[in-house]
């Protein structure tokens, strides 16, 4: 630990993330099927909790239920307003095993939900019931990842507070396994081209129906083996990537059309929280200025409340 920001190593984390991402897709799809559609697919997301990730409350007939990933006790909990609850253990188990037991536990609580039982935004998309390939779960790595999410969630929440325009919650998208927060200019955007793997174009087009400036955290990939923060806007003005951003370690990827900052650079900073905030603020300013946003109407400052 450094300033309570844990060290994350992509090569040590990646197999566990690959499995847990699929577990979160199963749980996220349960929320998708039981919640009313919210703009930009906000009804599908999970949220960081003190112990892991949660669906929060899901109305279900005359009851409600919630599903929680607990990365401290390493269990999945299903709790109901009627008093019933069920749990299953998180350990190195296949996606197929997790999928089967989860729906068995839900049936014991008389919760019947039918989901599209294949992954989205991943290729190949192995049906959950057949996936015996992904079966890694390193408890220590998930504890470190969860601690990082807690820290990041706090900074993202503080960043979100500086905007009076439309803004998303700080939420966790199981499709790409990233924590994100998105600000909106209030204007409609050009039709998005879509193109995400195993994702309907019309879903992508609704998600990007209006101009956005978005930032998030992502655990990395084999092509970019570093947990990292990202920031992008849609549509993307030609001058966006040429804008000065902070801190000095941040960089722009022409291929991705996004700014990036490695998690390790934040962790190693003298003040990790302020370093991350400078990235969020400066990349938003880059998007707002090049996109012609009405910043006076959209931004707010409640620093007086903290005095």
C-alpha atoms as a PDB file:
ATOM      1  CA  UNK A   1       0.000   0.000   0.000  1.00  0.00           C
ATOM      2  CA  UNK A   2       1.033   3.603  -0.627  1.00  0.00           C
ATOM      3  CA  UNK A   3      -1.301   6.198   0.875  1.00  0.00           C
ATOM      4  CA  UNK A   4      -3.875   3.365   0.924  1.00  0.00           C
ATOM      5  CA  UNK A   5      -3.651   3.048  -2.878  1.00  0.00           C
ATOM      6  CA  UNK A   6      -2.782  -0.628  -3.479  1.00  0.00           C
ATOM      7  CA  UNK A   7      -0.316  -1.825  -6.062  1.00  0.00           C
ATOM      8  CA  UNK A   8      -2.094  -3.399  -9.042  1.00  0.00           C
ATOM      9  CA  UNK A   9      -0.212  -5.703 -11.380  1.00  0.00           C
ATOM     10  CA  UNK A  10      -2.053  -6.491 -14.617  1.00  0.00           C
ATOM     11  CA  UNK A  11      -0.379  -9.866 -15.146  1.00  0.00           C
ATOM     12  CA  UNK A  12      -1.317 -10.982 -11.639  1.00  0.00           C
ATOM     13  CA  UNK A  13      -4.839  -9.604 -11.923  1.00  0.00           C
ATOM     14  CA  UNK A  14      -5.883 -10.383 -15.497  1.00  0.00           C
ATOM     15  CA  UNK A  15      -7.074 -13.998 -15.173  1.00  0.00           C
ATOM     16  CA  UNK A  16      -9.194 -13.166 -12.149  1.00  0.00           C
ATOM     17  CA  UNK A  17     -10.633 -10.107 -13.894  1.00  0.00           C
ATOM     18  CA  UNK A  18     -11.486 -12.185 -16.965  1.00  0.00           C
ATOM     19  CA  UNK A  19     -13.559 -14.540 -14.787  1.00  0.00           C
ATOM     20  CA  UNK A  20     -15.118 -11.958 -12.477  1.00  0.00           C
ATOM     21  CA  UNK A  21     -16.110  -9.799 -15.442  1.00  0.00           C
ATOM     22  CA  UNK A  22     -18.243 -12.666 -16.716  1.00  0.00           C
ATOM     23  CA  UNK A  23     -19.745 -13.184 -13.251  1.00  0.00           C
ATOM     24  CA  UNK A  24     -20.654  -9.491 -13.136  1.00  0.00           C
ATOM     25  CA  UNK A  25     -22.196  -9.756 -16.597  1.00  0.00           C
ATOM     26  CA  UNK A  26     -24.562 -12.461 -15.313  1.00  0.00           C
ATOM     27  CA  UNK A  27     -25.580 -10.364 -12.310  1.00  0.00           C
ATOM     28  CA  UNK A  28     -25.781  -7.198 -14.402  1.00  0.00           C
ATOM     29  CA  UNK A  29     -28.080  -8.881 -16.897  1.00  0.00           C
ATOM     30  CA  UNK A  30     -30.423  -9.814 -14.043  1.00  0.00           C
ATOM     31  CA  UNK A  31     -30.615  -6.121 -13.170  1.00  0.00           C
ATOM     32  CA  UNK A  32     -31.070  -5.259 -16.855  1.00  0.00           C
ATOM     33  CA  UNK A  33     -34.115  -7.537 -17.142  1.00  0.00           C
ATOM     34  CA  UNK A  34     -35.791  -6.416 -13.929  1.00  0.00           C
ATOM     35  CA  UNK A  35     -35.276  -2.634 -14.001  1.00  0.00           C
ATOM     36  CA  UNK A  36     -37.040  -0.072 -16.233  1.00  0.00           C
ATOM     37  CA  UNK A  37     -34.843   1.236 -19.031  1.00  0.00           C
ATOM     38  CA  UNK A  38     -32.930   4.347 -18.031  1.00  0.00           C
ATOM     39  CA  UNK A  39     -31.309   6.654 -20.561  1.00  0.00           C
ATOM     40  CA  UNK A  40     -27.859   5.578 -21.759  1.00  0.00           C
ATOM     41  CA  UNK A  41     -28.317   2.077 -20.237  1.00  0.00           C
ATOM     42  CA  UNK A  42     -27.866   3.388 -16.698  1.00  0.00           C
ATOM     43  CA  UNK A  43     -30.270   0.703 -15.453  1.00  0.00           C
ATOM     44  CA  UNK A  44     -27.733  -2.084 -16.109  1.00  0.00           C
ATOM     45  CA  UNK A  45     -24.818  -0.859 -14.010  1.00  0.00           C
ATOM     46  CA  UNK A  46     -23.387  -2.003 -10.706  1.00  0.00           C
ATOM     47  CA  UNK A  47     -22.070   0.259  -7.953  1.00  0.00           C
ATOM     48  CA  UNK A  48     -19.038   0.216  -5.696  1.00  0.00           C
ATOM     49  CA  UNK A  49     -19.932  -0.753  -2.135  1.00  0.00           C
ATOM     50  CA  UNK A  50     -17.858  -0.937   1.062  1.00  0.00           C
ATOM     51  CA  UNK A  51     -17.441  -4.680   0.487  1.00  0.00           C
ATOM     52  CA  UNK A  52     -17.449  -5.023  -3.297  1.00  0.00           C
ATOM     53  CA  UNK A  53     -20.010  -4.347  -6.022  1.00  0.00           C
ATOM     54  CA  UNK A  54     -23.781  -4.173  -5.688  1.00  0.00           C
ATOM     55  CA  UNK A  55     -26.903  -3.988  -7.839  1.00  0.00           C
ATOM     56  CA  UNK A  56     -28.585  -1.842  -5.174  1.00  0.00           C
ATOM     57  CA  UNK A  57     -32.311  -2.321  -4.694  1.00  0.00           C
ATOM     58  CA  UNK A  58     -34.220  -4.065  -7.513  1.00  0.00           C
ATOM     59  CA  UNK A  59     -38.058  -3.899  -7.348  1.00  0.00           C
ATOM     60  CA  UNK A  60     -39.624  -7.302  -8.006  1.00  0.00           C
ATOM     61  CA  UNK A  61     -43.417  -7.568  -7.791  1.00  0.00           C
ATOM     62  CA  UNK A  62     -44.475  -6.800  -4.230  1.00  0.00           C
ATOM     63  CA  UNK A  63     -40.912  -7.384  -3.013  1.00  0.00           C
ATOM     64  CA  UNK A  64     -37.427  -6.196  -3.817  1.00  0.00           C
ATOM     65  CA  UNK A  65     -34.049  -7.856  -3.840  1.00  0.00           C
ATOM     66  CA  UNK A  66     -30.377  -6.992  -4.149  1.00  0.00           C
ATOM     67  CA  UNK A  67     -27.298  -8.916  -5.271  1.00  0.00           C
ATOM     68  CA  UNK A  68     -23.925  -8.088  -3.723  1.00  0.00           C
ATOM     69  CA  UNK A  69     -20.423  -9.184  -4.613  1.00  0.00           C
ATOM     70  CA  UNK A  70     -18.513  -9.305  -1.332  1.00  0.00           C
ATOM     71  CA  UNK A  71     -14.787  -9.218  -2.056  1.00  0.00           C
ATOM     72  CA  UNK A  72     -13.934  -9.261   1.658  1.00  0.00           C
ATOM     73  CA  UNK A  73     -15.725 -12.467   2.673  1.00  0.00           C
ATOM     74  CA  UNK A  74     -15.575 -13.649  -0.982  1.00  0.00           C
ATOM     75  CA  UNK A  75     -19.211 -14.479  -1.353  1.00  0.00           C
ATOM     76  CA  UNK A  76     -22.154 -13.423  -3.478  1.00  0.00           C
ATOM     77  CA  UNK A  77     -25.230 -12.488  -1.452  1.00  0.00           C
ATOM     78  CA  UNK A  78     -28.852 -12.312  -2.604  1.00  0.00           C
ATOM     79  CA  UNK A  79     -31.034 -10.524  -0.074  1.00  0.00           C
ATOM     80  CA  UNK A  80     -34.800  -9.966  -0.235  1.00  0.00           C
ATOM     81  CA  UNK A  81     -37.100  -7.450   1.410  1.00  0.00           C
ATOM     82  CA  UNK A  82     -39.288 -10.373   2.518  1.00  0.00           C
ATOM     83  CA  UNK A  83     -36.467 -11.563   4.778  1.00  0.00           C
ATOM     84  CA  UNK A  84     -35.021 -14.387   2.714  1.00  0.00           C
ATOM     85  CA  UNK A  85     -31.402 -14.564   1.633  1.00  0.00           C
ATOM     86  CA  UNK A  86     -29.003 -16.899  -0.128  1.00  0.00           C
ATOM     87  CA  UNK A  87     -25.240 -16.871  -0.630  1.00  0.00           C
ATOM     88  CA  UNK A  88     -22.699 -18.632  -2.801  1.00  0.00           C
ATOM     89  CA  UNK A  89     -18.943 -18.748  -2.448  1.00  0.00           C
ATOM     90  CA  UNK A  90     -16.474 -16.978  -4.721  1.00  0.00           C
ATOM     91  CA  UNK A  91     -13.457 -19.160  -5.437  1.00  0.00           C
ATOM     92  CA  UNK A  92     -11.643 -20.504  -8.529  1.00  0.00           C
ATOM     93  CA  UNK A  93     -14.771 -21.855 -10.225  1.00  0.00           C
ATOM     94  CA  UNK A  94     -16.000 -21.877 -13.785  1.00  0.00           C
ATOM     95  CA  UNK A  95     -18.455 -19.350 -15.156  1.00  0.00           C
ATOM     96  CA  UNK A  96     -20.784 -22.281 -15.859  1.00  0.00           C
ATOM     97  CA  UNK A  97     -20.680 -23.326 -12.181  1.00  0.00           C
ATOM     98  CA  UNK A  98     -21.322 -19.774 -10.966  1.00  0.00           C
ATOM     99  CA  UNK A  99     -24.200 -19.312 -13.428  1.00  0.00           C
ATOM    100  CA  UNK A 100     -25.878 -22.595 -12.452  1.00  0.00           C
ATOM    101  CA  UNK A 101     -25.657 -22.052  -8.689  1.00  0.00           C
ATOM    102  CA  UNK A 102     -26.746 -18.417  -8.839  1.00  0.00           C
ATOM    103  CA  UNK A 103     -29.976 -19.266 -10.618  1.00  0.00           C
ATOM    104  CA  UNK A 104     -30.572 -22.202  -8.270  1.00  0.00           C
ATOM    105  CA  UNK A 105     -30.226 -19.853  -5.289  1.00  0.00           C
ATOM    106  CA  UNK A 106     -32.567 -17.323  -6.900  1.00  0.00           C
ATOM    107  CA  UNK A 107     -35.158 -20.030  -7.486  1.00  0.00           C
ATOM    108  CA  UNK A 108     -35.053 -20.856  -3.760  1.00  0.00           C
ATOM    109  CA  UNK A 109     -36.096 -17.254  -3.161  1.00  0.00           C
ATOM    110  CA  UNK A 110     -38.811 -17.522  -5.837  1.00  0.00           C
ATOM    111  CA  UNK A 111     -37.057 -15.021  -8.095  1.00  0.00           C
ATOM    112  CA  UNK A 112     -37.500 -15.975 -11.732  1.00  0.00           C
ATOM    113  CA  UNK A 113     -35.520 -13.942 -14.282  1.00  0.00           C
ATOM    114  CA  UNK A 114     -34.622 -15.000 -17.820  1.00  0.00           C
ATOM    115  CA  UNK A 115     -31.515 -13.311 -19.221  1.00  0.00           C
ATOM    116  CA  UNK A 116     -29.671 -13.276 -22.531  1.00  0.00           C
ATOM    117  CA  UNK A 117     -27.149 -15.874 -21.376  1.00  0.00           C
ATOM    118  CA  UNK A 118     -24.130 -14.828 -23.437  1.00  0.00           C
ATOM    119  CA  UNK A 119     -21.583 -12.064 -22.789  1.00  0.00           C
ATOM    120  CA  UNK A 120     -21.736  -8.645 -24.390  1.00  0.00           C
ATOM    121  CA  UNK A 121     -18.786  -6.508 -25.534  1.00  0.00           C
ATOM    122  CA  UNK A 122     -16.539  -9.597 -25.535  1.00  0.00           C
ATOM    123  CA  UNK A 123     -15.322 -11.814 -28.344  1.00  0.00           C
ATOM    124  CA  UNK A 124     -15.587 -14.776 -28.276  1.00  0.00           C
ATOM    125  CA  UNK A 125     -18.901 -14.776 -26.423  1.00  0.00           C
ATOM    126  CA  UNK A 126     -19.095 -18.237 -24.834  1.00  0.00           C
ATOM    127  CA  UNK A 127     -22.573 -18.963 -23.418  1.00  0.00           C
ATOM    128  CA  UNK A 128     -22.420 -18.743 -19.628  1.00  0.00           C
ATOM    129  CA  UNK A 129     -23.782 -22.255 -19.131  1.00  0.00           C
ATOM    130  CA  UNK A 130     -20.996 -23.667 -21.338  1.00  0.00           C
ATOM    131  CA  UNK A 131     -18.041 -21.579 -20.161  1.00  0.00           C
ATOM    132  CA  UNK A 132     -15.579 -23.868 -18.400  1.00  0.00           C
ATOM    133  CA  UNK A 133     -12.617 -21.859 -19.730  1.00  0.00           C
ATOM    134  CA  UNK A 134     -12.734 -18.938 -17.297  1.00  0.00           C
ATOM    135  CA  UNK A 135     -12.245 -20.215 -13.750  1.00  0.00           C
ATOM    136  CA  UNK A 136      -9.675 -18.018 -11.981  1.00  0.00           C
ATOM    137  CA  UNK A 137     -10.229 -16.236  -8.684  1.00  0.00           C
ATOM    138  CA  UNK A 138      -7.343 -14.861  -6.640  1.00  0.00           C
ATOM    139  CA  UNK A 139      -8.770 -13.524  -3.378  1.00  0.00           C
ATOM    140  CA  UNK A 140      -5.820 -11.240  -2.664  1.00  0.00           C
ATOM    141  CA  UNK A 141      -5.947  -9.689  -6.137  1.00  0.00           C
ATOM    142  CA  UNK A 142      -9.682  -8.992  -5.826  1.00  0.00           C
ATOM    143  CA  UNK A 143      -9.156  -7.422  -2.409  1.00  0.00           C
ATOM    144  CA  UNK A 144      -6.527  -5.101  -3.896  1.00  0.00           C
ATOM    145  CA  UNK A 145      -8.735  -4.289  -6.889  1.00  0.00           C
ATOM    146  CA  UNK A 146     -11.675  -3.534  -4.609  1.00  0.00           C
ATOM    147  CA  UNK A 147      -9.563  -1.201  -2.459  1.00  0.00           C
ATOM    148  CA  UNK A 148      -8.518   0.638  -5.619  1.00  0.00           C
ATOM    149  CA  UNK A 149     -12.186   0.931  -6.672  1.00  0.00           C
ATOM    150  CA  UNK A 150     -13.081   2.421  -3.284  1.00  0.00           C
ATOM    151  CA  UNK A 151     -10.406   5.088  -3.638  1.00  0.00           C
ATOM    152  CA  UNK A 152     -11.325   5.873  -7.234  1.00  0.00           C
ATOM    153  CA  UNK A 153     -15.050   5.966  -6.497  1.00  0.00           C
ATOM    154  CA  UNK A 154     -14.406   8.642  -3.871  1.00  0.00           C
ATOM    155  CA  UNK A 155     -12.465  10.875  -6.268  1.00  0.00           C
ATOM    156  CA  UNK A 156     -14.967  10.349  -9.097  1.00  0.00           C
ATOM    157  CA  UNK A 157     -17.810  11.274  -6.725  1.00  0.00           C
ATOM    158  CA  UNK A 158     -16.032  14.486  -5.737  1.00  0.00           C
ATOM    159  CA  UNK A 159     -15.449  15.290  -9.423  1.00  0.00           C
ATOM    160  CA  UNK A 160     -19.117  14.690 -10.233  1.00  0.00           C
ATOM    161  CA  UNK A 161     -20.125  17.222  -7.576  1.00  0.00           C
ATOM    162  CA  UNK A 162     -18.633  20.084  -9.609  1.00  0.00           C
ATOM    163  CA  UNK A 163     -21.229  19.838 -12.368  1.00  0.00           C
ATOM    164  CA  UNK A 164     -24.818  21.103 -12.300  1.00  0.00           C
ATOM    165  CA  UNK A 165     -25.687  19.863 -15.792  1.00  0.00           C
ATOM    166  CA  UNK A 166     -26.818  16.350 -16.552  1.00  0.00           C
ATOM    167  CA  UNK A 167     -24.307  13.856 -15.183  1.00  0.00           C
ATOM    168  CA  UNK A 168     -24.326  10.101 -14.749  1.00  0.00           C
ATOM    169  CA  UNK A 169     -23.907   8.383 -11.406  1.00  0.00           C
ATOM    170  CA  UNK A 170     -20.466   6.984 -10.678  1.00  0.00           C
ATOM    171  CA  UNK A 171     -21.200   3.447 -11.814  1.00  0.00           C
ATOM    172  CA  UNK A 172     -19.590   0.205 -12.893  1.00  0.00           C
ATOM    173  CA  UNK A 173     -20.234  -1.104 -16.398  1.00  0.00           C
ATOM    174  CA  UNK A 174     -19.892  -4.880 -16.545  1.00  0.00           C
ATOM    175  CA  UNK A 175     -19.639  -4.884 -20.354  1.00  0.00           C
ATOM    176  CA  UNK A 176     -16.133  -3.435 -20.325  1.00  0.00           C
ATOM    177  CA  UNK A 177     -15.489  -3.914 -16.581  1.00  0.00           C
ATOM    178  CA  UNK A 178     -14.866  -0.221 -15.953  1.00  0.00           C
ATOM    179  CA  UNK A 179     -15.906   2.386 -13.414  1.00  0.00           C
ATOM    180  CA  UNK A 180     -17.105   5.553 -15.136  1.00  0.00           C
ATOM    181  CA  UNK A 181     -18.671   8.979 -14.711  1.00  0.00           C
ATOM    182  CA  UNK A 182     -20.060  11.005 -17.628  1.00  0.00           C
ATOM    183  CA  UNK A 183     -20.957  14.656 -18.049  1.00  0.00           C
ATOM    184  CA  UNK A 184     -23.362  15.935 -20.742  1.00  0.00           C
ATOM    185  CA  UNK A 185     -23.418  19.222 -22.639  1.00  0.00           C
ATOM    186  CA  UNK A 186     -27.209  19.092 -23.045  1.00  0.00           C
ATOM    187  CA  UNK A 187     -27.031  18.958 -26.839  1.00  0.00           C
ATOM    188  CA  UNK A 188     -27.836  16.020 -29.117  1.00  0.00           C
ATOM    189  CA  UNK A 189     -24.916  14.227 -30.764  1.00  0.00           C
ATOM    190  CA  UNK A 190     -24.468  12.827 -34.280  1.00  0.00           C
ATOM    191  CA  UNK A 191     -25.624   9.231 -34.723  1.00  0.00           C
ATOM    192  CA  UNK A 192     -23.012   6.928 -33.189  1.00  0.00           C
ATOM    193  CA  UNK A 193     -21.599   4.330 -35.620  1.00  0.00           C
ATOM    194  CA  UNK A 194     -21.793   1.480 -33.087  1.00  0.00           C
ATOM    195  CA  UNK A 195     -19.424  -1.395 -33.709  1.00  0.00           C
ATOM    196  CA  UNK A 196     -18.768  -2.762 -30.204  1.00  0.00           C
ATOM    197  CA  UNK A 197     -18.380  -6.570 -30.233  1.00  0.00           C
ATOM    198  CA  UNK A 198     -21.587  -8.463 -29.451  1.00  0.00           C
ATOM    199  CA  UNK A 199     -23.467  -5.242 -28.732  1.00  0.00           C
ATOM    200  CA  UNK A 200     -26.491  -4.046 -30.753  1.00  0.00           C
ATOM    201  CA  UNK A 201     -25.764  -0.795 -32.578  1.00  0.00           C
ATOM    202  CA  UNK A 202     -29.020   0.764 -31.409  1.00  0.00           C
ATOM    203  CA  UNK A 203     -27.957   0.304 -27.769  1.00  0.00           C
ATOM    204  CA  UNK A 204     -24.682   2.110 -28.484  1.00  0.00           C
ATOM    205  CA  UNK A 205     -26.536   4.829 -30.381  1.00  0.00           C
ATOM    206  CA  UNK A 206     -28.910   5.459 -27.485  1.00  0.00           C
ATOM    207  CA  UNK A 207     -25.967   5.508 -25.073  1.00  0.00           C
ATOM    208  CA  UNK A 208     -24.297   8.251 -27.140  1.00  0.00           C
ATOM    209  CA  UNK A 209     -27.434  10.116 -28.205  1.00  0.00           C
ATOM    210  CA  UNK A 210     -26.137  13.323 -26.600  1.00  0.00           C
ATOM    211  CA  UNK A 211     -22.723  14.997 -26.365  1.00  0.00           C
ATOM    212  CA  UNK A 212     -20.602  13.599 -23.550  1.00  0.00           C
ATOM    213  CA  UNK A 213     -17.339  13.997 -21.729  1.00  0.00           C
ATOM    214  CA  UNK A 214     -16.604  10.721 -19.982  1.00  0.00           C
ATOM    215  CA  UNK A 215     -13.853   9.453 -17.696  1.00  0.00           C
ATOM    216  CA  UNK A 216     -13.244   6.095 -16.107  1.00  0.00           C
ATOM    217  CA  UNK A 217     -10.954   3.418 -14.741  1.00  0.00           C
ATOM    218  CA  UNK A 218     -10.197   0.139 -16.493  1.00  0.00           C
ATOM    219  CA  UNK A 219      -7.968  -2.797 -15.430  1.00  0.00           C
ATOM    220  CA  UNK A 220      -6.081  -3.006 -18.761  1.00  0.00           C
ATOM    221  CA  UNK A 221      -5.743  -5.577 -21.527  1.00  0.00           C
ATOM    222  CA  UNK A 222      -3.076  -7.738 -23.137  1.00  0.00           C
ATOM    223  CA  UNK A 223      -2.597  -4.957 -25.698  1.00  0.00           C
ATOM    224  CA  UNK A 224      -2.187  -2.358 -22.929  1.00  0.00           C
ATOM    225  CA  UNK A 225      -1.153  -4.308 -19.806  1.00  0.00           C
ATOM    226  CA  UNK A 226      -1.634  -1.517 -17.287  1.00  0.00           C
ATOM    227  CA  UNK A 227      -4.603  -0.559 -15.122  1.00  0.00           C
ATOM    228  CA  UNK A 228      -5.384   2.961 -16.264  1.00  0.00           C
ATOM    229  CA  UNK A 229      -7.676   5.945 -16.213  1.00  0.00           C
ATOM    230  CA  UNK A 230      -9.168   7.159 -19.480  1.00  0.00           C
ATOM    231  CA  UNK A 231     -11.045  10.225 -20.708  1.00  0.00           C
ATOM    232  CA  UNK A 232     -12.816  10.797 -24.025  1.00  0.00           C
ATOM    233  CA  UNK A 233     -15.614  12.844 -25.531  1.00  0.00           C
ATOM    234  CA  UNK A 234     -18.243  12.184 -28.162  1.00  0.00           C
ATOM    235  CA  UNK A 235     -18.273  13.630 -30.706  1.00  0.00           C
ATOM    236  CA  UNK A 236     -14.506  14.175 -30.688  1.00  0.00           C
ATOM    237  CA  UNK A 237     -13.366  17.600 -31.926  1.00  0.00           C
ATOM    238  CA  UNK A 238     -10.184  17.505 -33.997  1.00  0.00           C
ATOM    239  CA  UNK A 239      -8.397  19.708 -31.457  1.00  0.00           C
ATOM    240  CA  UNK A 240      -9.359  17.565 -28.419  1.00  0.00           C
ATOM    241  CA  UNK A 241      -6.202  15.431 -28.380  1.00  0.00           C
ATOM    242  CA  UNK A 242      -3.960  18.470 -28.735  1.00  0.00           C
ATOM    243  CA  UNK A 243      -5.138  20.123 -25.522  1.00  0.00           C
ATOM    244  CA  UNK A 244      -2.819  20.372 -22.482  1.00  0.00           C
ATOM    245  CA  UNK A 245      -3.877  18.035 -19.698  1.00  0.00           C
ATOM    246  CA  UNK A 246      -2.568  17.122 -16.261  1.00  0.00           C
ATOM    247  CA  UNK A 247      -0.581  15.478 -14.789  1.00  0.00           C
ATOM    248  CA  UNK A 248       2.548  15.362 -16.955  1.00  0.00           C
ATOM    249  CA  UNK A 249       2.318  11.546 -17.211  1.00  0.00           C
ATOM    250  CA  UNK A 250      -1.048  11.686 -19.015  1.00  0.00           C
ATOM    251  CA  UNK A 251      -0.984  11.068 -22.759  1.00  0.00           C
ATOM    252  CA  UNK A 252      -3.279  10.953 -25.768  1.00  0.00           C
ATOM    253  CA  UNK A 253      -3.756   7.853 -27.925  1.00  0.00           C
ATOM    254  CA  UNK A 254      -4.509   8.729 -31.544  1.00  0.00           C
ATOM    255  CA  UNK A 255      -5.598   5.147 -32.182  1.00  0.00           C
ATOM    256  CA  UNK A 256      -8.125   5.133 -29.326  1.00  0.00           C
ATOM    257  CA  UNK A 257      -9.040   8.822 -29.474  1.00  0.00           C
ATOM    258  CA  UNK A 258      -8.708   9.084 -25.697  1.00  0.00           C
ATOM    259  CA  UNK A 259      -6.453  10.443 -22.986  1.00  0.00           C
ATOM    260  CA  UNK A 260      -4.880   7.890 -20.626  1.00  0.00           C
ATOM    261  CA  UNK A 261      -3.138   7.999 -17.270  1.00  0.00           C
ATOM    262  CA  UNK A 262      -1.664   4.855 -15.761  1.00  0.00           C
ATOM    263  CA  UNK A 263      -2.983   3.887 -12.350  1.00  0.00           C
ATOM    264  CA  UNK A 264       0.592   3.394 -11.151  1.00  0.00           C
ATOM    265  CA  UNK A 265       1.400   7.052 -11.903  1.00  0.00           C
ATOM    266  CA  UNK A 266      -1.502   8.087  -9.686  1.00  0.00           C
ATOM    267  CA  UNK A 267      -0.516   5.660  -6.951  1.00  0.00           C
ATOM    268  CA  UNK A 268       3.088   6.881  -6.932  1.00  0.00           C
ATOM    269  CA  UNK A 269       2.155  10.574  -6.808  1.00  0.00           C
ATOM    270  CA  UNK A 270       2.712  12.556  -3.621  1.00  0.00           C
ATOM    271  CA  UNK A 271      -1.054  13.236  -3.559  1.00  0.00           C
ATOM    272  CA  UNK A 272      -2.864  10.491  -5.534  1.00  0.00           C
ATOM    273  CA  UNK A 273      -6.332  11.972  -5.067  1.00  0.00           C
ATOM    274  CA  UNK A 274      -5.343  15.419  -6.317  1.00  0.00           C
ATOM    275  CA  UNK A 275      -3.338  13.913  -9.171  1.00  0.00           C
ATOM    276  CA  UNK A 276      -6.370  11.944 -10.356  1.00  0.00           C
ATOM    277  CA  UNK A 277      -8.628  14.982  -9.907  1.00  0.00           C
ATOM    278  CA  UNK A 278      -6.298  17.058 -12.083  1.00  0.00           C
ATOM    279  CA  UNK A 279      -6.642  14.443 -14.845  1.00  0.00           C
ATOM    280  CA  UNK A 280     -10.437  14.432 -14.579  1.00  0.00           C
ATOM    281  CA  UNK A 281     -10.726  18.213 -14.536  1.00  0.00           C
ATOM    282  CA  UNK A 282      -8.220  18.951 -17.290  1.00  0.00           C
ATOM    283  CA  UNK A 283      -9.576  16.342 -19.709  1.00  0.00           C
ATOM    284  CA  UNK A 284     -13.108  17.624 -19.124  1.00  0.00           C
ATOM    285  CA  UNK A 285     -11.917  21.178 -19.844  1.00  0.00           C
ATOM    286  CA  UNK A 286     -10.298  19.894 -23.040  1.00  0.00           C
ATOM    287  CA  UNK A 287     -13.618  18.367 -24.127  1.00  0.00           C
ATOM    288  CA  UNK A 288     -15.759  21.327 -23.059  1.00  0.00           C
ATOM    289  CA  UNK A 289     -13.554  23.989 -24.600  1.00  0.00           C
ATOM    290  CA  UNK A 290     -13.028  22.263 -27.938  1.00  0.00           C
ATOM    291  CA  UNK A 291     -16.685  21.216 -28.053  1.00  0.00           C
ATOM    292  CA  UNK A 292     -18.052  24.680 -27.292  1.00  0.00           C
ATOM    293  CA  UNK A 293     -19.911  23.694 -24.122  1.00  0.00           C
ATOM    294  CA  UNK A 294     -21.652  26.422 -22.088  1.00  0.00           C
ATOM    295  CA  UNK A 295     -19.418  25.963 -19.067  1.00  0.00           C
ATOM    296  CA  UNK A 296     -20.901  28.862 -17.090  1.00  0.00           C
ATOM    297  CA  UNK A 297     -24.307  27.210 -17.203  1.00  0.00           C
ATOM    298  CA  UNK A 298     -23.071  23.667 -16.539  1.00  0.00           C
ATOM    299  CA  UNK A 299     -20.449  23.954 -13.802  1.00  0.00           C
ATOM    300  CA  UNK A 300     -20.886  24.653 -10.086  1.00  0.00           C
ATOM    301  CA  UNK A 301     -18.703  25.188  -7.049  1.00  0.00           C
ATOM    302  CA  UNK A 302     -19.821  24.075  -3.606  1.00  0.00           C
ATOM    303  CA  UNK A 303     -16.411  24.490  -1.976  1.00  0.00           C
ATOM    304  CA  UNK A 304     -17.977  27.100   0.345  1.00  0.00           C
ATOM    305  CA  UNK A 305     -20.054  24.299   1.899  1.00  0.00           C
ATOM    306  CA  UNK A 306     -16.896  22.526   3.073  1.00  0.00           C
ATOM    307  CA  UNK A 307     -15.649  25.537   5.054  1.00  0.00           C
END
